[in-house]
Structure formats: C-alpha cells, structure tokens
Coordinates of C-alpha atoms and ligand atoms in Angstrom, one line a residue:
M125 CA -2.5 -9.2 -11.1
K126 CA -2.1 -9.9 -14.8
A127 CA -5.3 -10.8 -16.7
M128 CA -6.3 -11.2 -20.3
V129 CA -9.4 -9.0 -20.5
L130 CA -12.2 -8.8 -23.1
R131 CA -13.6 -5.3 -23.3
E132 CA -15.3 -5.5 -26.7
T133 CA -16.5 -8.4 -28.8
A134 CA -14.7 -8.9 -32.1
S135 CA -13.5 -11.7 -34.3
I136 CA -10.6 -13.6 -32.7
E137 CA -8.4 -12.7 -35.7
K138 CA -8.4 -9.1 -34.4
E139 CA -6.8 -10.3 -31.1
P140 CA -9.4 -8.7 -28.8
L141 CA -8.0 -10.0 -25.5
K142 CA -5.6 -7.6 -23.9
M143 CA -3.2 -8.1 -21.1
E144 CA -4.1 -5.8 -18.2
D145 CA -3.2 -5.2 -14.5
L146 CA -6.3 -5.7 -12.3
P147 CA -6.5 -5.7 -8.5
V148 CA -6.4 -9.1 -6.9
P149 CA -10.0 -10.0 -6.0
V150 CA -11.1 -10.3 -2.4
P151 CA -13.0 -13.5 -1.4
G152 CA -16.4 -12.8 0.3
N153 CA -18.5 -15.0 2.5
E154 CA -18.0 -18.7 1.7
E155 CA -15.7 -17.8 -1.1
I156 CA -12.1 -18.8 -1.8
L157 CA -9.3 -16.9 -3.6
V158 CA -7.6 -19.2 -6.1
K159 CA -4.1 -18.6 -7.5
V160 CA -4.5 -19.9 -11.0
S161 CA -2.0 -22.4 -12.4
V162 CA -3.6 -23.2 -15.8
C163 CA -6.9 -22.5 -17.6
G164 CA -8.3 -24.6 -20.4
L165 CA -9.5 -23.2 -23.7
C166 CA -13.1 -23.8 -24.8
H167 CA -15.2 -23.0 -27.9
T168 CA -17.5 -21.1 -25.6
E169 CA -14.8 -18.5 -25.2
L170 CA -14.8 -18.0 -29.0
D171 CA -18.6 -17.6 -28.8
E172 CA -18.1 -15.0 -26.1
I173 CA -15.3 -13.2 -27.8
E174 CA -17.1 -13.1 -31.2
G175 CA -20.5 -12.2 -29.7
R176 CA -22.5 -15.3 -30.3
L177 CA -22.9 -15.6 -26.5
Q178 CA -22.9 -12.2 -24.8
P179 CA -20.7 -12.0 -21.6
K180 CA -20.8 -9.2 -19.2
L181 CA -18.1 -6.7 -20.2
P182 CA -15.3 -6.2 -19.4
M183 CA -14.8 -9.8 -18.6
V184 CA -11.9 -12.2 -17.7
L185 CA -12.9 -15.4 -19.6
G186 CA -12.0 -19.0 -18.8
H187 CA -13.9 -21.7 -17.1
Q188 CA -11.6 -24.7 -16.8
V189 CA -9.4 -23.4 -14.0
I190 CA -6.9 -25.3 -11.9
G191 CA -5.1 -23.5 -9.1
R192 CA -4.4 -23.4 -5.4
V193 CA -6.3 -21.8 -2.6
A194 CA -4.6 -18.6 -1.7
G195 CA -7.2 -16.8 0.5
L196 CA -10.2 -17.8 2.5
G197 CA -13.4 -15.7 2.9
S198 CA -15.4 -16.0 6.1
G199 CA -17.3 -19.2 6.7
V200 CA -15.2 -21.4 4.4
K201 CA -15.2 -25.0 5.7
Q202 CA -14.2 -27.3 2.9
F203 CA -10.8 -25.9 1.9
K204 CA -7.5 -24.7 3.5
L205 CA -4.7 -22.6 2.0
G206 CA -2.7 -24.5 -0.6
D207 CA -5.4 -27.0 -1.5
R208 CA -5.5 -27.8 -5.2
V209 CA -9.0 -27.0 -6.7
G210 CA -10.7 -26.9 -10.1
I211 CA -13.4 -24.5 -11.2
A212 CA -15.9 -25.2 -14.0
W213 CA -18.5 -23.4 -16.0
I214 CA -21.0 -23.3 -13.1
H215 CA -19.9 -20.3 -10.9
S216 CA -23.1 -20.1 -8.9
A217 CA -26.9 -20.8 -8.9
C218 CA -29.6 -19.6 -6.5
G219 CA -29.9 -22.8 -4.6
K220 CA -33.6 -22.2 -3.9
C221 CA -35.6 -22.5 -7.1
D222 CA -37.3 -25.7 -8.3
F223 CA -34.5 -26.5 -10.7
C224 CA -31.8 -26.1 -8.0
M225 CA -33.9 -28.1 -5.5
G226 CA -34.2 -30.9 -8.1
G227 CA -30.5 -31.1 -8.8
N228 CA -30.8 -29.3 -12.1
E229 CA -29.1 -26.0 -11.1
N230 CA -27.8 -25.9 -14.6
L231 CA -31.3 -24.7 -15.6
C232 CA -31.5 -22.2 -12.7
P233 CA -32.8 -18.8 -13.9
D234 CA -30.1 -17.2 -11.8
F235 CA -27.3 -19.4 -13.2
K236 CA -24.0 -17.6 -13.4
G237 CA -21.2 -18.8 -15.7
T238 CA -17.5 -18.6 -14.9
G239 CA -15.8 -16.2 -17.2
C240 CA -19.2 -15.0 -18.6
D241 CA -21.1 -13.5 -15.6
A242 CA -18.2 -13.6 -13.2
H243 CA -14.4 -13.3 -13.8
G244 CA -12.7 -16.5 -14.8
G245 CA -9.3 -18.1 -15.1
Y246 CA -7.5 -16.1 -17.8
A247 CA -5.8 -14.4 -14.9
Q248 CA -3.4 -14.9 -12.0
Y249 CA -6.2 -15.0 -9.4
M250 CA -10.0 -15.5 -9.3
V251 CA -12.6 -16.0 -6.6
V252 CA -15.4 -18.6 -6.4
R253 CA -17.9 -19.9 -3.8
E254 CA -16.2 -22.9 -2.2
K255 CA -19.3 -25.0 -3.1
Y256 CA -18.4 -24.6 -6.8
A257 CA -14.7 -25.5 -6.4
Y258 CA -13.7 -29.2 -6.6
P259 CA -10.7 -31.1 -5.2
I260 CA -8.7 -32.5 -8.1
P261 CA -7.6 -36.2 -8.0
E262 CA -3.9 -36.6 -7.5
R263 CA -3.2 -38.6 -10.6
F264 CA -3.7 -35.6 -12.9
S265 CA -1.2 -32.9 -13.6
D266 CA -2.7 -29.3 -13.6
S267 CA -2.7 -29.3 -17.4
Q268 CA -4.3 -32.7 -17.7
A269 CA -7.0 -31.8 -15.1
A270 CA -8.1 -28.5 -16.8
P271 CA -9.9 -29.9 -19.8
L272 CA -11.7 -32.4 -17.6
L273 CA -13.6 -29.5 -16.1
C274 CA -15.6 -28.5 -19.2
A275 CA -14.7 -30.6 -22.2
G276 CA -14.8 -33.6 -19.9
A277 CA -17.6 -32.7 -17.5
I278 CA -20.0 -31.5 -20.2
G279 CA -19.0 -34.5 -22.3
Y280 CA -20.1 -36.7 -19.4
R281 CA -23.4 -34.8 -19.2
D282 CA -23.8 -35.3 -23.0
L283 CA -23.3 -39.0 -22.7
M284 CA -25.7 -39.3 -19.8
L285 CA -28.4 -37.4 -21.7
S286 CA -27.9 -39.6 -24.8
G287 CA -29.5 -42.4 -22.7
I288 CA -27.2 -44.9 -24.4
K289 CA -27.3 -48.5 -23.1
K290 CA -24.8 -51.4 -23.1
G291 CA -24.2 -52.9 -26.5
Q292 CA -25.5 -49.9 -28.4
T293 CA -23.7 -47.8 -31.0
L294 CA -22.7 -44.2 -30.4
G295 CA -21.9 -41.6 -33.2
L296 CA -19.6 -38.7 -32.4
F297 CA -19.8 -35.8 -34.9
G298 CA -16.7 -33.7 -34.6
F299 CA -13.6 -34.9 -32.6
G300 CA -12.1 -32.1 -30.5
A301 CA -11.6 -31.6 -26.8
S302 CA -14.9 -33.0 -25.6
A303 CA -15.3 -35.9 -28.0
H304 CA -11.9 -37.3 -27.4
I305 CA -12.8 -37.6 -23.7
V306 CA -16.3 -38.9 -24.4
I307 CA -14.9 -41.8 -26.5
Q308 CA -12.8 -42.9 -23.5
M309 CA -15.8 -43.1 -21.3
A310 CA -17.8 -44.8 -24.0
K311 CA -15.2 -47.5 -24.6
Y312 CA -14.9 -48.0 -20.8
W313 CA -18.6 -48.7 -20.7
G314 CA -18.4 -51.0 -23.7
Y315 CA -20.2 -49.0 -26.4
E316 CA -19.2 -49.2 -30.0
V317 CA -18.1 -45.7 -31.2
F318 CA -18.4 -44.2 -34.8
V319 CA -16.5 -41.0 -35.3
F320 CA -17.3 -38.5 -38.1
T321 CA -14.6 -35.9 -38.5
R322 CA -12.7 -34.3 -41.4
G323 CA -9.1 -33.7 -40.3
E324 CA -6.7 -36.6 -40.8
E325 CA -5.0 -35.9 -37.4
H326 CA -8.4 -36.0 -35.7
Q327 CA -9.3 -39.2 -37.5
N328 CA -6.0 -40.8 -36.4
L329 CA -6.6 -39.8 -32.8
A330 CA -10.1 -41.3 -33.0
R331 CA -8.7 -44.6 -34.2
R332 CA -6.0 -44.6 -31.6
L333 CA -8.7 -44.1 -28.9
G334 CA -10.6 -47.1 -30.1
A335 CA -13.3 -45.9 -32.6
S336 CA -14.7 -48.9 -34.5
W337 CA -15.3 -46.8 -37.6
V338 CA -13.9 -43.4 -38.6
G339 CA -15.0 -41.3 -41.6
G340 CA -15.9 -37.9 -42.9
P341 CA -19.2 -36.2 -42.2
D342 CA -20.7 -37.5 -45.4
D343 CA -19.4 -41.0 -45.3
Q344 CA -21.7 -43.9 -44.7
P345 CA -21.0 -45.9 -41.5
S346 CA -21.5 -49.7 -41.5
Q347 CA -24.3 -49.5 -38.9
K348 CA -27.2 -47.3 -37.8
L349 CA -26.5 -45.2 -34.6
H350 CA -28.6 -45.7 -31.5
C351 CA -27.3 -42.4 -30.1
A352 CA -25.3 -39.6 -31.5
I353 CA -23.6 -36.4 -30.1
D354 CA -23.1 -33.4 -32.3
F355 CA -20.0 -31.4 -31.3
T356 CA -19.6 -29.5 -34.6
P357 CA -20.2 -25.8 -35.0
V358 CA -22.1 -26.2 -38.3
G359 CA -25.9 -26.5 -38.7
E360 CA -25.7 -29.2 -41.5
T361 CA -24.6 -31.9 -38.9
L362 CA -28.1 -32.0 -37.4
P363 CA -30.0 -33.4 -40.4
R364 CA -27.0 -35.6 -41.3
A365 CA -26.9 -37.2 -37.8
L366 CA -30.7 -37.6 -37.6
Q367 CA -30.6 -39.5 -40.9
L368 CA -28.1 -42.0 -39.6
L369 CA -30.0 -42.6 -36.3
E370 CA -31.7 -46.0 -35.7
K371 CA -35.4 -45.8 -35.0
G372 CA -36.1 -44.4 -31.6
G373 CA -32.5 -43.0 -31.5
R374 CA -31.5 -39.8 -29.8
L375 CA -29.3 -37.0 -31.0
V376 CA -27.7 -34.8 -28.3
V377 CA -26.6 -31.4 -29.5
A378 CA -23.6 -30.5 -27.4
V379 CA -22.7 -27.2 -28.9
I380 CA -24.3 -24.1 -27.5
R381 CA -24.4 -22.1 -30.6
K382 CA -24.0 -23.0 -34.3
R383 CA -22.0 -20.8 -36.6
N384 CA -24.6 -21.1 -39.3
P385 CA -28.3 -22.0 -39.2
I386 CA -29.7 -25.5 -39.0
P387 CA -31.1 -26.4 -42.4
P388 CA -34.9 -27.2 -42.5
L389 CA -35.6 -30.7 -41.2
D390 CA -37.8 -33.1 -43.2
Y391 CA -40.2 -34.8 -40.8
S392 CA -40.3 -38.2 -42.5
R393 CA -36.5 -38.4 -43.2
H394 CA -35.2 -36.9 -40.1
L395 CA -37.7 -37.2 -37.2
W396 CA -40.2 -40.0 -38.0
D397 CA -39.8 -43.3 -36.1
E398 CA -39.6 -41.6 -32.7
K399 CA -36.2 -40.0 -33.1
E400 CA -35.4 -37.3 -30.6
I401 CA -33.2 -34.2 -30.4
K402 CA -31.9 -33.0 -27.0
S403 CA -29.9 -29.9 -26.2
V404 CA -27.5 -29.5 -23.3
A405 CA -27.3 -26.5 -21.1
N406 CA -24.5 -25.9 -18.7
I407 CA -23.4 -28.4 -16.1
T408 CA -24.2 -29.1 -12.5
K409 CA -21.9 -29.4 -9.5
K410 CA -22.7 -33.1 -9.5
D411 CA -21.7 -33.5 -13.1
A412 CA -18.3 -32.0 -12.3
E413 CA -17.8 -34.2 -9.2
D414 CA -19.0 -37.4 -10.7
F415 CA -17.0 -37.0 -13.8
L416 CA -13.7 -36.1 -11.9
S417 CA -13.9 -39.3 -9.9
L418 CA -14.8 -41.4 -13.0
A419 CA -11.9 -39.8 -14.9
A420 CA -9.5 -40.8 -12.2
K421 CA -10.8 -44.3 -12.1
I422 CA -10.8 -45.1 -15.9
P423 CA -8.3 -43.1 -16.1
I424 CA -9.0 -40.5 -18.7
I425 CA -5.8 -38.6 -19.5
P426 CA -6.6 -35.7 -21.9
E427 CA -4.2 -34.8 -24.7
V428 CA -3.1 -31.3 -24.1
Q429 CA -1.3 -28.6 -26.0
E430 CA 0.1 -25.8 -23.8
F431 CA 0.3 -22.0 -24.4
E432 CA 1.3 -19.0 -22.3
L433 CA -1.5 -16.8 -20.9
A434 CA -0.2 -14.0 -23.1
E435 CA -0.7 -16.2 -26.2
A436 CA -4.5 -16.5 -25.5
N437 CA -5.6 -14.8 -28.8
Q438 CA -3.3 -16.9 -30.9
A439 CA -4.2 -20.1 -29.1
L440 CA -7.9 -19.4 -29.6
L441 CA -7.4 -18.7 -33.2
L442 CA -5.8 -22.2 -33.6
L443 CA -8.9 -23.6 -31.7
K444 CA -11.2 -21.8 -34.2
Q445 CA -9.2 -23.3 -37.1
G446 CA -9.5 -26.8 -35.6
K447 CA -5.7 -27.0 -35.3
I448 CA -5.4 -28.0 -31.6
Q449 CA -4.9 -31.7 -30.9
G450 CA -7.0 -32.7 -27.9
S451 CA -7.4 -29.7 -25.6
G452 CA -5.6 -26.3 -25.4
V453 CA -4.4 -25.1 -22.0
L454 CA -3.1 -21.7 -21.0
R455 CA -0.2 -21.7 -18.4
V456 CA -0.5 -18.7 -16.1
M457 CA 2.9 -17.3 -14.9
D458 CA 3.7 -16.7 -11.3
Ligands
ZN924 ZN1 -16.4 -24.8 -21.9
ZN925 ZN1 -31.9 -21.8 -8.8

C-alpha cells in the first residue's frame, strides 16, 4: 500500500513526509482492517513532524480517519466488511487501570495515540481495535466527517471541561479547525461567543457562524468572559485570556504544545478571584461517540479544504501558516 511516512523529525518546510510502499497491515484479535478514504490534518501532526511531540519512528501519521472495513480479525463483533467507520486520536488504552475504569482512559498510562504510537491514516490501509472505531452518521460525507474526529471531538471535550453554563459568555482564542466547530455547539446551547483571531478570513467565518463579537487578540471585548478556550500555538494568549476572564472564570488550554514559552503570570492580575486554568489531554471513546451523535443532530457540517495524500507536506505547511479555511483533509487514492 501507499503511505506518507515520517522517518525523521524536521521542519515541515523540508517536506519530511515521503511516499513509500508498505505491506498492508493484518488485523489481529478484535481488530479491523480499514481501507482509508480520507484523513484530516491536525496541528498535532505538525508537532510530531517538527519534534515538539515525539512519535515512534518511522510512523504513518494521521488520526482523523474515515474508511471502510476491509478485513476482520478474530473475535470482531461490532462491524462487518464494507461498514463505514471513523478512527480518532485514541488508538487504545489498557482498560484495567483506575483511569480507564473511571471512564478517563485519555489519562491511562498506557494510552496509545493513532499516528503517534501506532500507524494512522496517511495511508491506504490501517488497523485498529474495533472498540476504537466508530460508526459514522449517514448525513456526513467522508470529508465532512473526518474533522469531526479530532477537531470536533476534542473541541467537544474542551467545551465540556470549560464548565460553561446557560447564559454565560465564552471566549475562543484562535479560530481554526476546532474553534469553528466549537462555536456551532456553543450557539446550539445558547452561549454568547467572543472570538479573538487575527486573519480577516477567520474573522469573517466567525461572524458567519454567529459570534457576538470578533476582534484581534489585543482588542477589548464588550464583556468579561465566563469561560475561554485557547486554541493558539503562542504562549502570550494565556495571560491575555486570563486577564479577560470574569471572577471565578476558567480558561481551558486546548493546544498540547505551545510554540513559544508562556510568559510569567502575575498572581493578582491573572489568577486572583478564583480563576482557573485547565489543560486537555487526549480524548475518550465516549467523547468521540457523544460528539458524533451531537454533530449529526445539530447538525455540524465542517468547512473542509481537500488535498491529495501525496500533497501532505504542502497541505501541512498551509496549516502551519494558518492558510486553511476550516479543516484540511487528505483524500487517499484507491
Ligand atoms: Zn488532532
Ligand atoms: Zn488504562
């Protein structure tokens, strides 16, 4: 099979992903073989490629995978050949530790990430445990469904962790793949949304999706924020967002790794009055399942820009430059 493989970390400008021929993987016990149709692009792949998050190497990246079941390992019960499935960041967890038993398998010490610890979807085929594959609601095309699996599902987790309540204000810092899905959930549940983003096109998209206020990162919104989610890769957003929080407000930091350090926080300006900061690690099976059914109900239809699998390097460079509208998706050839 064809796959875009990462053998050595390097900046994306050096085009480190190479097209290679790999053997088609064989599904083991309770695993399915998936013939990949599309795979979404994510900032986490840039982190892996550029070494901020160390994947096992060599690695086939990609953790927003839509495809069809093309092979069944022994003991598979839930799926049959030809079923459409999605695969997200969670590739497996131990299922036995306290975190797994409490429904927080995202925190399992044995958590394995798709396209990081196990081969992902920048390829014609991949394997996954059937437990971590999800049926995809019919109303979505393959390309529309892919960004739901990370940008969407993790955005759902971000919003849940923000603890926001009806009638409150939500600030979104950065307005890319995840934020443009979060705003659709937030509007559905009746929260007022304030969007802080630089690019004119991102600002226009935020207005079109119902933001009450849109401005740059240094602009002053008309109201304090009860909750905020930081999607930006820069450290400066943290103190800025904390400053704009209402007393008792919570900031959720959705990005795994910042490109530059977080500036020192001033206790009285940034944290006093019971303000909180919460990080987000991975997603659970339940996040993916709950979000997929919510997305079909609202419905949330992501904006997507399509590329060929062979264009992965160029597409990821555009992602790095903030030049993709909504979510980028790689189409995998037959
Ligand atoms: Zn992701
Ligand atoms: Zn576990």
